[in-house]
Amino acid sequence: MTTIAFIGLGNMGIGMASNLAKAGHEVRALDLSKDAIGRAVAAGCTAAKNAKDAVESADVVVTMLPAGAHVKMVYGGEDGVFNYAKAGALMIDCSTIDVASAREVIASAEHKGFAMIDAPVSGGVGGAAAGTLTFMCGGTNEAYSRAQEVLNIMGKNVFHAGDAGNGQVAKICNNMLLGIHMIGTCEAFNLAEKLGLDAQTFYDISSTASGQNWSMTSYCPAPGPVESAPSNRDYEAGFSAAMMLKDLRLAQDAATSARAATPLGTQSEAMYSLMEAAGKDGLDFSGIMKLLNGSL
Ligand code: NAD
């Protein structure tokens, strides 16, 4: 049995921490919200009072927090993990954060003698609860291999993307591509319909032709062709437009600092920010269809 400190028990963290507890590990649960800690205790974790209490006996520290600022504070703040973790503890940050913060926190961990990886996920709340997440990891080979046991309990696919921060790079590049092909797919279905071609017929043709892509065949933004898609539930999320916008903004910040040209990524961010401005970013990210057909 490994003692694991789990910090950040929100929508994602609760399922992940529960799976670690179910696998027989002692999970020391910490969150700013008492209700979140209560849910973790009900799922078999033990409540920690503060960072010291959570991490001082932990072999592994896992975090699942909203953004880079939270991660920097939780690890490096005055009352942070680095001050209380035991020698040799392994740290795994699963949050989706900016690449620069991820690299900064990992460098600081290594400077203090801790092994640490960034390990953002895809798979959503359902994947977190089912233990089927995909992890994209960045860090040394040694830290990555030490993290395997814990990651394999919470996920189904675990990838080593390279050095520190490369997990975040993989995540934002993937999601930028997803945003772009979702918008393109919405445009194609919208145009087809305006020109008198119904969604199912266009789907039957394009899904076996060169326009085929994941947004079309697994998550079709036009109601009808893919039964499980949010478009058949009036675009109830799913993966919300707000979350897509968060990832597109991270991608744009990274592109600016790397001086990489991402004109379609820029345009995708602008499209999703229109959903935010309309107060509709709680809809699924395939709801761009509603922006295009005037039903938002
Ligand atoms: P969430 O807001 O539901 O959970 C975050 C939790 O962190 C909250 O319970 C909050 O109280 C806690 N927290 C914040 N600051 C803290 C601190 N200083 N100390 C202790 N706890 C603190 O968010 P979520 O949906 O669980 O997402 C977590 C991360 O996973 C984000 O980075 C998100 O981008 C990423 N992610 C989410 C999804 C998804 O579908 N929800 C999918 C993939 C990746």
Coordinates of C-alpha atoms and ligand atoms in Angstrom, one line a residue:
M1 CA 0.0 0.0 0.0
T2 CA 1.2 3.5 -1.0
T3 CA 0.3 6.6 0.9
I4 CA -0.9 9.2 -1.6
A5 CA -1.8 12.8 -0.9
F6 CA -4.5 14.0 -3.3
I7 CA -5.0 17.7 -3.6
G8 CA -7.9 19.1 -5.6
L9 CA -11.1 17.0 -5.4
G10 CA -13.3 18.7 -7.9
N11 CA -15.2 17.2 -10.8
M12 CA -12.1 15.3 -12.0
G13 CA -10.2 14.8 -8.8
I14 CA -13.0 13.1 -6.9
G15 CA -13.2 10.2 -9.3
M16 CA -9.4 9.8 -9.6
A17 CA -8.9 9.8 -5.8
S18 CA -11.8 7.4 -5.3
N19 CA -10.1 4.9 -7.7
L20 CA -6.8 5.2 -5.8
A21 CA -8.6 4.4 -2.6
K22 CA -10.6 1.6 -4.2
A23 CA -7.3 0.1 -5.3
G24 CA -6.3 -0.2 -1.6
H25 CA -4.0 2.8 -1.2
E26 CA -4.2 5.2 1.7
V27 CA -5.4 8.5 0.1
R28 CA -5.0 11.7 2.1
A29 CA -7.6 14.1 0.6
L30 CA -7.2 17.9 0.6
D31 CA -9.3 20.6 -0.9
L32 CA -10.4 24.2 -0.1
S33 CA -14.0 22.9 -0.1
K34 CA -15.1 20.9 3.0
D35 CA -17.9 19.3 0.9
A36 CA -15.3 18.0 -1.6
I37 CA -13.3 16.5 1.3
G38 CA -16.5 14.9 2.6
R39 CA -17.2 13.3 -0.7
A40 CA -13.7 11.9 -0.8
V41 CA -14.0 10.5 2.7
A42 CA -17.3 8.8 1.7
A43 CA -15.3 7.3 -1.2
G44 CA -12.7 5.8 1.1
C45 CA -10.1 8.5 1.4
T46 CA -9.0 10.1 4.7
A47 CA -9.4 13.8 5.3
A48 CA -6.3 16.0 5.6
K49 CA -6.4 19.3 7.5
N50 CA -3.8 21.1 5.6
A51 CA -0.9 20.6 3.2
K52 CA 1.4 19.4 6.0
D53 CA -1.1 16.9 7.2
A54 CA -1.7 15.7 3.6
V55 CA 1.8 15.2 2.4
E56 CA 4.2 14.6 5.4
S57 CA 3.6 10.8 5.3
A58 CA 2.9 10.6 1.5
D59 CA 5.1 8.6 -0.9
V60 CA 3.2 10.2 -3.8
V61 CA 1.5 13.6 -4.2
V62 CA -1.2 14.0 -6.9
T63 CA -2.7 17.4 -7.7
M64 CA -5.8 18.2 -9.9
L65 CA -6.2 22.0 -9.7
P66 CA -7.8 24.6 -11.9
A67 CA -4.9 26.6 -13.3
G68 CA -1.1 27.4 -13.2
A69 CA -1.5 29.9 -10.3
H70 CA -3.1 27.3 -8.1
V71 CA -0.4 24.7 -8.9
K72 CA 2.4 27.2 -8.1
M73 CA 0.8 28.1 -4.8
V74 CA -0.1 24.5 -3.7
Y75 CA 3.5 23.3 -4.4
G76 CA 5.7 26.4 -3.9
G77 CA 3.6 28.6 -1.6
E78 CA 4.6 29.4 2.0
D79 CA 2.4 26.6 3.2
G80 CA 3.1 24.5 0.2
V81 CA 3.9 20.8 -0.6
F82 CA 7.6 21.4 -1.1
N83 CA 8.0 22.5 2.5
Y84 CA 6.4 19.4 4.0
A85 CA 6.8 16.5 1.6
K86 CA 9.1 13.7 2.8
A87 CA 12.4 13.1 1.1
G88 CA 12.1 11.1 -2.1
A89 CA 8.3 11.8 -2.5
L90 CA 7.1 11.6 -6.1
M91 CA 4.9 14.5 -7.4
I92 CA 2.3 14.2 -10.2
D93 CA 0.4 17.3 -11.4
C94 CA -2.6 16.2 -13.5
S95 CA -4.0 19.7 -13.9
T96 CA -4.2 21.4 -17.3
I97 CA -2.0 24.4 -16.9
D98 CA 0.3 26.7 -19.0
V99 CA 3.5 25.1 -20.2
A100 CA 5.7 27.7 -18.6
S101 CA 4.2 27.2 -15.1
A102 CA 4.5 23.4 -15.4
R103 CA 8.2 23.7 -16.3
E104 CA 8.8 26.2 -13.5
V105 CA 7.2 24.1 -10.8
I106 CA 8.9 20.9 -12.0
A107 CA 12.3 22.7 -12.0
S108 CA 11.7 23.9 -8.5
A109 CA 10.7 20.4 -7.4
E110 CA 13.9 18.9 -8.9
H111 CA 15.9 21.7 -7.3
K112 CA 14.5 20.6 -3.9
G113 CA 15.4 17.0 -4.6
F114 CA 11.9 15.7 -5.6
A115 CA 10.9 13.8 -8.7
M116 CA 8.0 15.4 -10.5
I117 CA 6.0 15.0 -13.7
D118 CA 3.2 17.0 -15.4
A119 CA 0.5 14.5 -16.4
P120 CA -2.6 16.3 -17.8
V121 CA -5.5 14.1 -18.9
S122 CA -8.1 13.7 -21.5
G123 CA -11.3 11.6 -20.9
G124 CA -13.4 14.0 -18.9
V125 CA -15.4 13.4 -15.7
G126 CA -16.6 10.1 -17.0
G127 CA -13.1 8.8 -17.7
A128 CA -12.0 10.0 -14.2
A129 CA -14.8 8.1 -12.5
A130 CA -14.3 5.0 -14.6
G131 CA -10.5 5.0 -14.3
T132 CA -10.1 5.2 -18.1
L133 CA -8.3 8.5 -18.5
T134 CA -5.5 9.2 -21.0
F135 CA -2.4 10.7 -19.3
M136 CA 0.2 12.7 -21.3
C137 CA 3.3 13.0 -19.2
G138 CA 6.4 15.2 -19.2
G139 CA 9.5 14.6 -17.1
T140 CA 12.5 12.4 -16.6
N141 CA 12.4 8.7 -17.5
E142 CA 12.9 7.9 -13.8
A143 CA 10.0 10.0 -12.6
Y144 CA 7.8 8.8 -15.4
S145 CA 8.4 5.1 -14.6
R146 CA 7.9 5.7 -10.9
A147 CA 4.5 7.2 -11.7
Q148 CA 3.2 4.2 -13.7
E149 CA 1.6 2.3 -10.8
V150 CA -0.5 5.2 -9.7
L151 CA -1.4 6.5 -13.3
N152 CA -2.4 3.0 -14.4
I153 CA -5.0 2.9 -11.6
M154 CA -6.6 6.2 -12.8
G155 CA -6.2 5.7 -16.5
K156 CA -6.1 3.3 -19.5
N157 CA -3.6 5.0 -21.7
V158 CA -0.4 6.6 -20.4
F159 CA 2.1 8.3 -22.7
H160 CA 5.5 9.8 -22.1
A161 CA 5.7 12.9 -24.2
G162 CA 9.2 13.9 -23.2
D163 CA 10.8 16.4 -20.9
A164 CA 9.0 18.5 -18.2
G165 CA 6.0 20.4 -19.6
N166 CA 5.7 18.2 -22.7
G167 CA 2.5 16.6 -21.3
Q168 CA 0.9 20.1 -21.3
V169 CA 2.3 20.7 -24.8
A170 CA 0.6 17.4 -26.1
K171 CA -2.6 18.3 -24.3
I172 CA -3.0 21.9 -25.7
C173 CA -1.9 20.9 -29.2
N174 CA -4.3 18.1 -29.3
N175 CA -7.2 20.2 -28.0
M176 CA -6.3 23.1 -30.4
L177 CA -6.6 20.6 -33.3
L178 CA -9.9 19.3 -31.8
G179 CA -11.3 22.8 -31.6
I180 CA -10.3 23.5 -35.2
H181 CA -11.8 20.3 -36.7
M182 CA -14.9 20.7 -34.7
I183 CA -15.5 24.2 -36.1
G184 CA -14.7 23.0 -39.6
T185 CA -17.1 20.1 -39.2
C186 CA -19.8 22.4 -38.0
E187 CA -19.3 24.7 -41.0
A188 CA -19.5 21.8 -43.4
F189 CA -22.7 20.4 -41.9
N190 CA -24.3 23.9 -41.7
L191 CA -23.4 24.7 -45.3
A192 CA -24.6 21.3 -46.6
E193 CA -28.0 21.8 -44.9
K194 CA -28.4 25.4 -46.3
L195 CA -27.7 24.0 -49.7
G196 CA -30.4 21.3 -49.3
L197 CA -28.2 18.3 -48.3
D198 CA -29.5 16.6 -45.1
A199 CA -27.1 15.8 -42.3
Q200 CA -27.5 12.0 -42.5
T201 CA -26.8 11.9 -46.2
F202 CA -23.8 14.2 -45.9
Y203 CA -22.5 12.1 -43.0
D204 CA -22.8 8.9 -44.9
I205 CA -20.8 10.4 -47.8
S206 CA -18.2 12.5 -45.9
S207 CA -17.5 9.9 -43.1
T208 CA -16.2 7.6 -45.8
A209 CA -14.5 10.3 -47.9
S210 CA -11.6 12.6 -47.2
G211 CA -13.5 15.0 -44.9
Q212 CA -13.8 12.2 -42.3
N213 CA -12.5 13.2 -38.8
W214 CA -13.2 12.4 -35.1
S215 CA -15.5 15.4 -34.6
M216 CA -17.7 14.0 -37.3
T217 CA -17.7 10.3 -36.7
S218 CA -17.5 10.2 -32.8
Y219 CA -19.1 13.4 -31.8
C220 CA -21.2 14.7 -34.8
P221 CA -22.2 18.3 -34.2
A222 CA -25.3 17.9 -36.4
P223 CA -28.2 16.1 -34.6
G224 CA -28.9 12.6 -36.0
P225 CA -26.0 10.7 -37.4
V226 CA -24.1 9.8 -34.1
E227 CA -26.6 8.9 -31.4
S228 CA -24.4 9.4 -28.4
A229 CA -23.3 12.9 -29.5
P230 CA -24.3 16.0 -27.4
S231 CA -26.0 17.4 -30.5
N232 CA -28.8 15.0 -29.8
R233 CA -29.3 16.4 -26.3
D234 CA -29.5 20.0 -27.3
Y235 CA -25.7 20.3 -26.9
E236 CA -25.7 19.5 -23.2
A237 CA -22.0 19.1 -22.2
G238 CA -20.0 16.8 -22.5
F239 CA -16.9 18.8 -22.8
S240 CA -18.0 22.4 -22.4
A241 CA -17.2 25.3 -24.7
A242 CA -15.7 27.0 -21.6
M243 CA -13.2 24.1 -21.1
M244 CA -12.3 24.2 -24.8
L245 CA -11.8 28.0 -24.5
K246 CA -9.5 27.5 -21.5
D247 CA -7.3 25.1 -23.5
L248 CA -7.4 27.3 -26.7
R249 CA -6.2 30.2 -24.6
L250 CA -3.4 28.2 -23.1
A251 CA -2.4 27.1 -26.7
Q252 CA -2.5 30.8 -27.8
D253 CA -0.3 31.9 -24.9
A254 CA 2.1 29.2 -25.7
A255 CA 2.1 30.0 -29.4
T256 CA 2.8 33.6 -28.7
S257 CA 5.8 32.8 -26.5
A258 CA 7.1 30.2 -29.0
R259 CA 6.4 32.6 -31.9
A260 CA 4.5 29.8 -33.6
A261 CA 2.0 30.7 -36.3
T262 CA -1.4 29.2 -35.4
P263 CA -3.9 31.3 -37.4
L264 CA -6.7 28.6 -37.1
G265 CA -6.0 28.2 -33.4
T266 CA -6.4 32.0 -33.0
Q267 CA -9.6 31.9 -35.0
S268 CA -10.9 29.0 -32.9
E269 CA -10.3 30.9 -29.7
A270 CA -12.2 33.8 -31.1
M271 CA -15.2 31.6 -32.0
Y272 CA -15.3 30.0 -28.5
S273 CA -15.0 33.4 -26.9
L274 CA -18.2 34.4 -28.8
M275 CA -19.9 31.6 -27.0
E276 CA -18.6 32.8 -23.7
A277 CA -19.7 36.4 -24.5
A278 CA -23.2 35.1 -25.3
G279 CA -23.3 33.3 -21.9
K280 CA -23.5 29.9 -23.7
D281 CA -20.1 28.5 -22.9
G282 CA -21.8 25.9 -20.5
L283 CA -23.0 24.2 -23.7
D284 CA -21.0 21.4 -25.2
F285 CA -18.1 22.6 -27.4
S286 CA -19.9 21.1 -30.5
G287 CA -22.5 23.9 -29.8
I288 CA -20.5 26.0 -32.2
M289 CA -23.1 24.6 -34.6
K290 CA -25.7 26.8 -32.9
L291 CA -23.5 29.9 -33.3
L292 CA -23.2 29.1 -37.1
N293 CA -26.9 28.3 -37.7
G294 CA -28.2 31.2 -35.7
S295 CA -29.9 29.2 -33.0
L296 CA -27.6 30.2 -30.1
Ligands
NAD1 P1 -12.9 21.8 -10.5 O1 -12.9 23.3 -10.4 O2 -14.1 21.0 -10.4 O3 -11.9 21.2 -9.3 C1 -10.8 21.9 -8.8 C2 -10.7 21.7 -7.3 O4 -9.5 22.3 -6.9 C3 -11.8 22.4 -6.6 O5 -12.5 21.4 -5.8 C4 -11.1 23.5 -5.7 O6 -11.7 23.7 -4.5 C5 -9.8 22.8 -5.6 N1 -8.7 23.8 -5.2 C6 -8.5 25.0 -5.8 N2 -7.4 25.6 -5.2 C7 -7.0 24.8 -4.2 C8 -6.0 24.8 -3.2 N3 -5.2 25.9 -3.1 N4 -5.9 23.8 -2.4 C9 -6.7 22.7 -2.4 N5 -7.7 22.6 -3.4 C10 -7.9 23.6 -4.2 O7 -12.1 21.4 -11.8 P2 -12.0 20.0 -12.6 O8 -13.1 20.0 -13.6 O9 -11.9 18.9 -11.6 O10 -10.7 20.2 -13.4 C11 -9.4 20.1 -12.8 C12 -8.3 20.2 -13.8 O11 -8.5 19.2 -14.8 C13 -8.3 21.5 -14.6 O12 -7.0 22.0 -14.8 C14 -9.0 21.2 -15.9 O13 -8.7 22.0 -17.0 C15 -8.6 19.7 -16.1 N6 -9.5 18.9 -16.9 C16 -10.8 18.9 -16.7 C17 -11.6 18.1 -17.4 C18 -13.1 18.0 -17.2 O14 -13.8 17.5 -18.0 N7 -13.6 18.6 -16.1 C19 -11.1 17.3 -18.5 C20 -9.7 17.3 -18.7 C21 -8.9 18.1 -17.9

